[in-house]
Tab-separated table of C-alpha atoms in Angstrom:
chain	number	residue	atom	x	y	z
R	1	MET	CA	35.364	-59.865	-101.442
R	2	GLN	CA	36.839	-61.475	-98.355
R	3	SER	CA	37.658	-58.077	-96.673
R	4	PHE	CA	34.138	-56.717	-97.655
R	5	TYR	CA	32.742	-59.998	-95.917
R	6	ASN	CA	34.802	-59.219	-92.850
R	7	PHE	CA	33.396	-55.630	-92.738
R	8	VAL	CA	29.902	-56.820	-93.240
R	9	SER	CA	30.036	-59.515	-90.725
R	10	GLY	CA	32.016	-57.520	-88.196
R	11	PRO	CA	31.689	-53.844	-87.838
R	12	LEU	CA	28.490	-53.356	-89.864
R	13	VAL	CA	26.739	-55.985	-87.478
R	14	TRP	CA	27.115	-53.635	-84.459
R	15	VAL	CA	26.269	-50.739	-86.451
R	16	ALA	CA	22.784	-52.319	-87.649
R	17	PHE	CA	22.127	-53.441	-83.989
R	18	ALA	CA	22.754	-49.964	-82.477
R	19	VAL	CA	20.511	-48.261	-85.163
R	20	PHE	CA	18.019	-50.919	-84.428
R	21	LEU	CA	18.148	-50.513	-80.798
R	22	GLY	CA	18.062	-46.702	-80.831
R	23	GLY	CA	15.574	-46.439	-83.625
R	24	SER	CA	13.256	-48.809	-81.583
R	25	ILE	CA	13.675	-46.886	-78.159
R	26	TRP	CA	12.860	-43.793	-80.239
R	27	ARG	CA	9.950	-45.229	-81.983
R	28	ILE	CA	8.304	-46.611	-78.665
R	29	TRP	CA	8.861	-43.350	-76.817
R	30	SER	CA	7.326	-41.354	-79.701
R	31	LEU	CA	4.219	-43.687	-79.611
R	32	LEU	CA	3.875	-43.226	-75.771
R	33	SER	CA	4.375	-39.683	-76.021
R	34	LEU	CA	1.822	-39.201	-78.896
R	35	THR	CA	-0.824	-41.308	-76.871
R	36	ALA	CA	-0.279	-39.416	-73.740
R	37	LYS	CA	-1.066	-36.063	-75.670
R	38	LYS	CA	-4.051	-37.338	-77.451
R	39	ASP	CA	-5.534	-39.305	-74.739
R	40	THR	CA	-4.624	-38.393	-71.241
R	41	TYR	CA	-6.840	-41.074	-69.640
R	42	VAL	CA	-5.214	-43.936	-71.149
R	43	THR	CA	-3.510	-44.994	-67.971
R	44	GLU	CA	-6.797	-44.781	-65.936
R	45	TYR	CA	-8.646	-47.219	-68.260
R	46	TRP	CA	-5.792	-49.515	-69.043
R	47	SER	CA	-6.823	-53.168	-68.220
R	48	TRP	CA	-4.246	-55.979	-68.382
R	49	LYS	CA	-7.107	-58.395	-68.126
R	50	HIS	CA	-8.774	-57.036	-71.463
R	51	ALA	CA	-5.382	-56.484	-73.117
R	52	PHE	CA	-4.040	-60.159	-72.680
R	53	ARG	CA	-7.532	-61.535	-73.594
R	54	SER	CA	-7.594	-59.447	-76.828
R	55	ILE	CA	-3.958	-60.343	-77.726
R	56	ALA	CA	-4.741	-64.118	-77.322
R	57	HIS	CA	-7.725	-63.823	-79.551
R	58	TRP	CA	-5.780	-61.995	-82.158
R	59	ILE	CA	-2.713	-64.333	-82.176
R	60	ILE	CA	-4.585	-67.411	-82.218
R	61	PRO	CA	-5.886	-68.474	-85.522
R	62	PHE	CA	-9.530	-68.435	-85.804
R	63	ARG	CA	-10.463	-66.952	-82.570
R	64	SER	CA	-11.370	-63.563	-83.874
R	65	MET	CA	-13.968	-62.931	-86.201
R	66	ASN	CA	-11.763	-61.354	-88.903
R	67	SER	CA	-9.628	-64.480	-88.915
R	68	ARG	CA	-12.754	-66.748	-89.636
R	69	MET	CA	-13.852	-64.482	-92.366
R	70	GLU	CA	-10.523	-64.873	-94.231
R	71	PRO	CA	-9.182	-68.458	-93.509
R	72	VAL	CA	-6.486	-68.702	-96.193
R	73	MET	CA	-5.020	-65.176	-95.118
R	74	SER	CA	-5.154	-66.081	-91.526
R	75	ILE	CA	-3.157	-69.448	-92.011
R	76	VAL	CA	-0.571	-67.718	-94.139
R	77	THR	CA	-0.181	-64.910	-91.901
R	78	PHE	CA	0.195	-67.338	-88.781
R	79	VAL	CA	2.738	-69.377	-90.423
R	80	PHE	CA	4.662	-66.580	-91.940
R	81	HIS	CA	5.127	-64.934	-88.657
R	82	ILE	CA	6.086	-67.954	-86.733
R	83	CYS	CA	8.756	-68.824	-89.271
R	84	LEU	CA	9.793	-65.086	-89.465
R	85	VAL	CA	10.717	-65.343	-85.836
R	86	LEU	CA	11.911	-68.943	-85.698
R	87	VAL	CA	14.467	-68.846	-88.605
R	88	PRO	CA	16.744	-65.906	-87.438
R	89	LEU	CA	16.677	-66.929	-83.838
R	90	PHE	CA	17.216	-70.629	-84.009
R	91	THR	CA	19.158	-71.155	-87.177
R	92	LEU	CA	22.459	-72.997	-86.410
R	93	GLY	CA	24.749	-70.585	-88.623
R	94	HIS	CA	23.230	-67.572	-86.706
R	95	ILE	CA	23.710	-69.043	-83.101
R	96	VAL	CA	27.430	-70.043	-84.186
R	97	LEU	CA	28.101	-66.487	-85.238
R	98	LEU	CA	26.823	-65.158	-81.850
R	99	GLU	CA	28.725	-67.713	-79.840
R	100	GLU	CA	31.978	-66.968	-81.595
R	101	SER	CA	31.477	-63.162	-81.089
R	102	VAL	CA	32.059	-61.382	-78.037
R	103	LEU	CA	28.495	-62.079	-76.828
R	104	GLY	CA	29.425	-65.677	-76.388
R	105	TRP	CA	25.759	-66.449	-76.459
R	106	SER	CA	24.292	-69.716	-77.660
R	107	TRP	CA	21.010	-71.718	-77.207
R	108	PRO	CA	19.430	-74.756	-78.938
R	109	THR	CA	18.895	-74.730	-82.664
R	110	LEU	CA	16.610	-75.877	-85.225
R	111	PRO	CA	17.558	-78.958	-87.597
R	112	ASP	CA	18.820	-77.352	-90.732
R	113	TYR	CA	16.246	-78.865	-92.866
R	114	VAL	CA	13.658	-77.544	-90.628
R	115	ALA	CA	15.045	-73.976	-90.904
R	116	ASP	CA	15.057	-74.251	-94.684
R	117	ILE	CA	11.532	-75.391	-94.886
R	118	ALA	CA	10.708	-72.436	-92.623
R	119	ALA	CA	12.508	-69.985	-94.774
R	120	ILE	CA	10.809	-70.959	-97.774
R	121	LEU	CA	7.583	-70.846	-96.276
R	122	VAL	CA	8.477	-67.204	-95.429
R	123	LEU	CA	9.113	-66.451	-99.084
R	124	VAL	CA	5.917	-68.442	-100.094
R	125	GLY	CA	4.208	-66.016	-97.610
R	126	CYS	CA	5.792	-62.713	-99.219
R	127	VAL	CA	4.653	-64.162	-102.623
R	128	TYR	CA	1.043	-64.584	-101.319
R	129	PHE	CA	1.016	-61.107	-99.800
R	130	ALA	CA	2.145	-59.437	-102.925
R	131	TRP	CA	-0.278	-61.649	-105.081
R	132	ARG	CA	-3.138	-60.287	-102.718
R	133	ARG	CA	-2.090	-56.775	-102.977
R	134	LEU	CA	-2.098	-56.871	-106.764
R	135	SER	CA	-5.284	-58.833	-107.138
R	136	LEU	CA	-7.883	-58.019	-104.521
R	137	PRO	CA	-9.556	-54.653	-105.111
R	138	GLN	CA	-10.001	-53.903	-101.741
R	139	VAL	CA	-6.317	-54.443	-100.837
R	140	LYS	CA	-4.960	-52.883	-104.137
R	141	PHE	CA	-6.721	-49.661	-103.453
R	142	VAL	CA	-4.800	-49.014	-100.426
R	143	THR	CA	-1.539	-50.379	-101.738
R	144	THR	CA	1.618	-48.377	-102.617
R	145	ALA	CA	4.959	-48.846	-103.790
R	146	SER	CA	6.393	-49.082	-100.188
R	147	ASP	CA	4.412	-52.276	-99.488
R	148	PHE	CA	6.299	-54.122	-102.084
R	149	VAL	CA	9.426	-52.442	-101.016
R	150	ILE	CA	8.926	-53.668	-97.510
R	151	LEU	CA	8.061	-57.186	-98.618
R	152	ALA	CA	11.311	-57.249	-100.713
R	153	ILE	CA	13.198	-56.248	-97.648
R	154	VAL	CA	11.581	-59.060	-95.714
R	155	ALA	CA	12.135	-61.534	-98.308
R	156	ALA	CA	15.718	-60.721	-99.211
R	157	PRO	CA	17.306	-62.421	-96.082
R	158	PHE	CA	15.317	-65.707	-96.261
R	159	LEU	CA	15.914	-65.736	-99.973
R	160	THR	CA	19.697	-65.318	-99.784
R	161	GLY	CA	19.756	-67.659	-96.857
R	162	VAL	CA	17.993	-70.616	-98.840
R	163	LEU	CA	20.530	-69.771	-101.629
R	164	ALA	CA	23.468	-70.026	-99.263
R	165	TYR	CA	22.383	-73.245	-97.802
R	166	HIS	CA	21.566	-74.925	-101.132
R	167	GLN	CA	25.017	-73.670	-102.338
R	168	ILE	CA	23.451	-71.819	-105.392
R	169	GLY	CA	25.796	-68.966	-106.692
R	170	GLY	CA	29.212	-68.076	-105.086
R	171	ALA	CA	29.234	-69.047	-101.436
R	172	LEU	CA	31.086	-66.031	-100.244
R	173	LEU	CA	28.994	-63.640	-102.359
R	174	VAL	CA	25.783	-65.070	-101.418
R	175	THR	CA	26.664	-65.315	-97.701
R	176	THR	CA	27.635	-61.575	-97.735
R	177	LEU	CA	24.532	-60.692	-99.459
R	178	HIS	CA	22.528	-62.642	-96.899
R	179	ILE	CA	24.272	-60.800	-94.058
R	180	LEU	CA	23.700	-57.437	-95.761
R	181	ALA	CA	20.025	-58.243	-96.380
R	182	GLY	CA	19.592	-59.238	-92.608
R	183	GLU	CA	21.245	-56.041	-91.470
R	184	LEU	CA	19.220	-53.905	-93.862
R	185	MET	CA	15.928	-55.571	-92.524
R	186	LEU	CA	17.156	-55.012	-88.929
R	187	VAL	CA	17.653	-51.054	-89.459
R	188	CYS	CA	14.434	-50.860	-91.235
R	189	ILE	CA	12.285	-52.191	-88.502
R	190	PRO	CA	11.797	-49.130	-86.459
R	191	PHE	CA	11.468	-46.823	-89.433
R	192	THR	CA	8.870	-48.640	-91.436
R	193	ARG	CA	5.626	-50.448	-91.074
R	194	LEU	CA	7.721	-53.430	-89.675
R	195	ALA	CA	7.838	-51.305	-86.448
R	196	HIS	CA	4.289	-53.002	-85.579
R	197	MET	CA	6.509	-55.937	-84.121
R	198	LEU	CA	7.652	-53.466	-81.579
R	199	TYR	CA	4.328	-52.021	-80.398
R	200	PHE	CA	1.875	-54.806	-81.182
R	201	VAL	CA	1.273	-55.493	-77.494
R	202	TYR	CA	0.807	-51.829	-76.603
R	203	THR	CA	-1.549	-50.939	-79.407
R	204	ARG	CA	-3.516	-54.066	-78.970
R	205	GLY	CA	-3.794	-53.568	-75.300
R	206	TYR	CA	-4.741	-50.000	-75.625
R	207	THR	CA	-7.568	-50.851	-77.948
R	208	ALA	CA	-8.898	-53.758	-75.911
R	209	SER	CA	-8.952	-51.600	-72.689
R	210	GLU	CA	-10.807	-48.973	-74.454
R	211	PHE	CA	-13.307	-51.569	-75.838
R	212	GLY	CA	-13.494	-53.804	-72.747
R	213	ALA	CA	-13.052	-51.568	-69.788
R	214	VAL	CA	-14.939	-48.565	-71.154
R	215	ARG	CA	-17.378	-49.443	-73.750
R	216	HIS	CA	-17.774	-52.951	-72.239
R	217	VAL	CA	-17.765	-54.753	-75.649
R	218	LYS	CA	-15.361	-57.173	-77.369
R	219	ASP	CA	-12.789	-55.850	-79.723
R	220	TRP	CA	-12.697	-58.981	-81.916
C-alpha cells in the first residue's frame, strides 16, 4: 500500500495535471474554433462592458431573475461553488504537498475546521442536486446517468477528504483514495460538463454581448 501511495502521490499527480492542462487547452481551442465557424461576427460585437456586467449579475446571488425565482437553488449553488474552489486551494494538507514538491509554492491556508465544514457543505450540495434531479419533474426529464456520475466524481474527493480528516478508516488507504479521487476529478474536468468552469467567462460574455450590444436587451 505504501508503494502504491507513493505512486499515486508522485508520478500520477503529474500525469493528472498534464492531462488536465492539455485537455483544457484543447477544449478551449475547440470552443473558440467552433464559435468562429458558426458566428464570424462574434469579435465585431463582443463587448467587455456587457460581458462583465452580465457575469456580475449571474455570480451574485439574487441579482438575476432566475436566481430570484429559485432562492434555495441559488443559495445552495452559490455556497457549493465557493466551497468547491476554496477547499482544494486553501486546505493546509494540499499546500504542504505543493510546498514540499519541486514547485515550492505556498500561500495562506484555511483553518482545518473551516476547510472541514466547507467540504461537508460541498457534499450537502451534491446530495441536494441529486435529490433535485430525482424529484423535480422538469429536471428529471433532462437527467441522464452521466449527471449522477459527475456528481459522484465531484463528491468523491471531498468525502474521502472528510473521512481522512476525521480519521475514519485506515489512514493510508483513505488518503490514497482521496488523492486518486482528486486526480480523477482533475482529469475529467476538460472532458465532461465540468468543463463549464473553463469557459464560463467566454460563454457568458458571448451571450451578454449579443443581447446587450446587438439586441440592446438584458440577458438576465
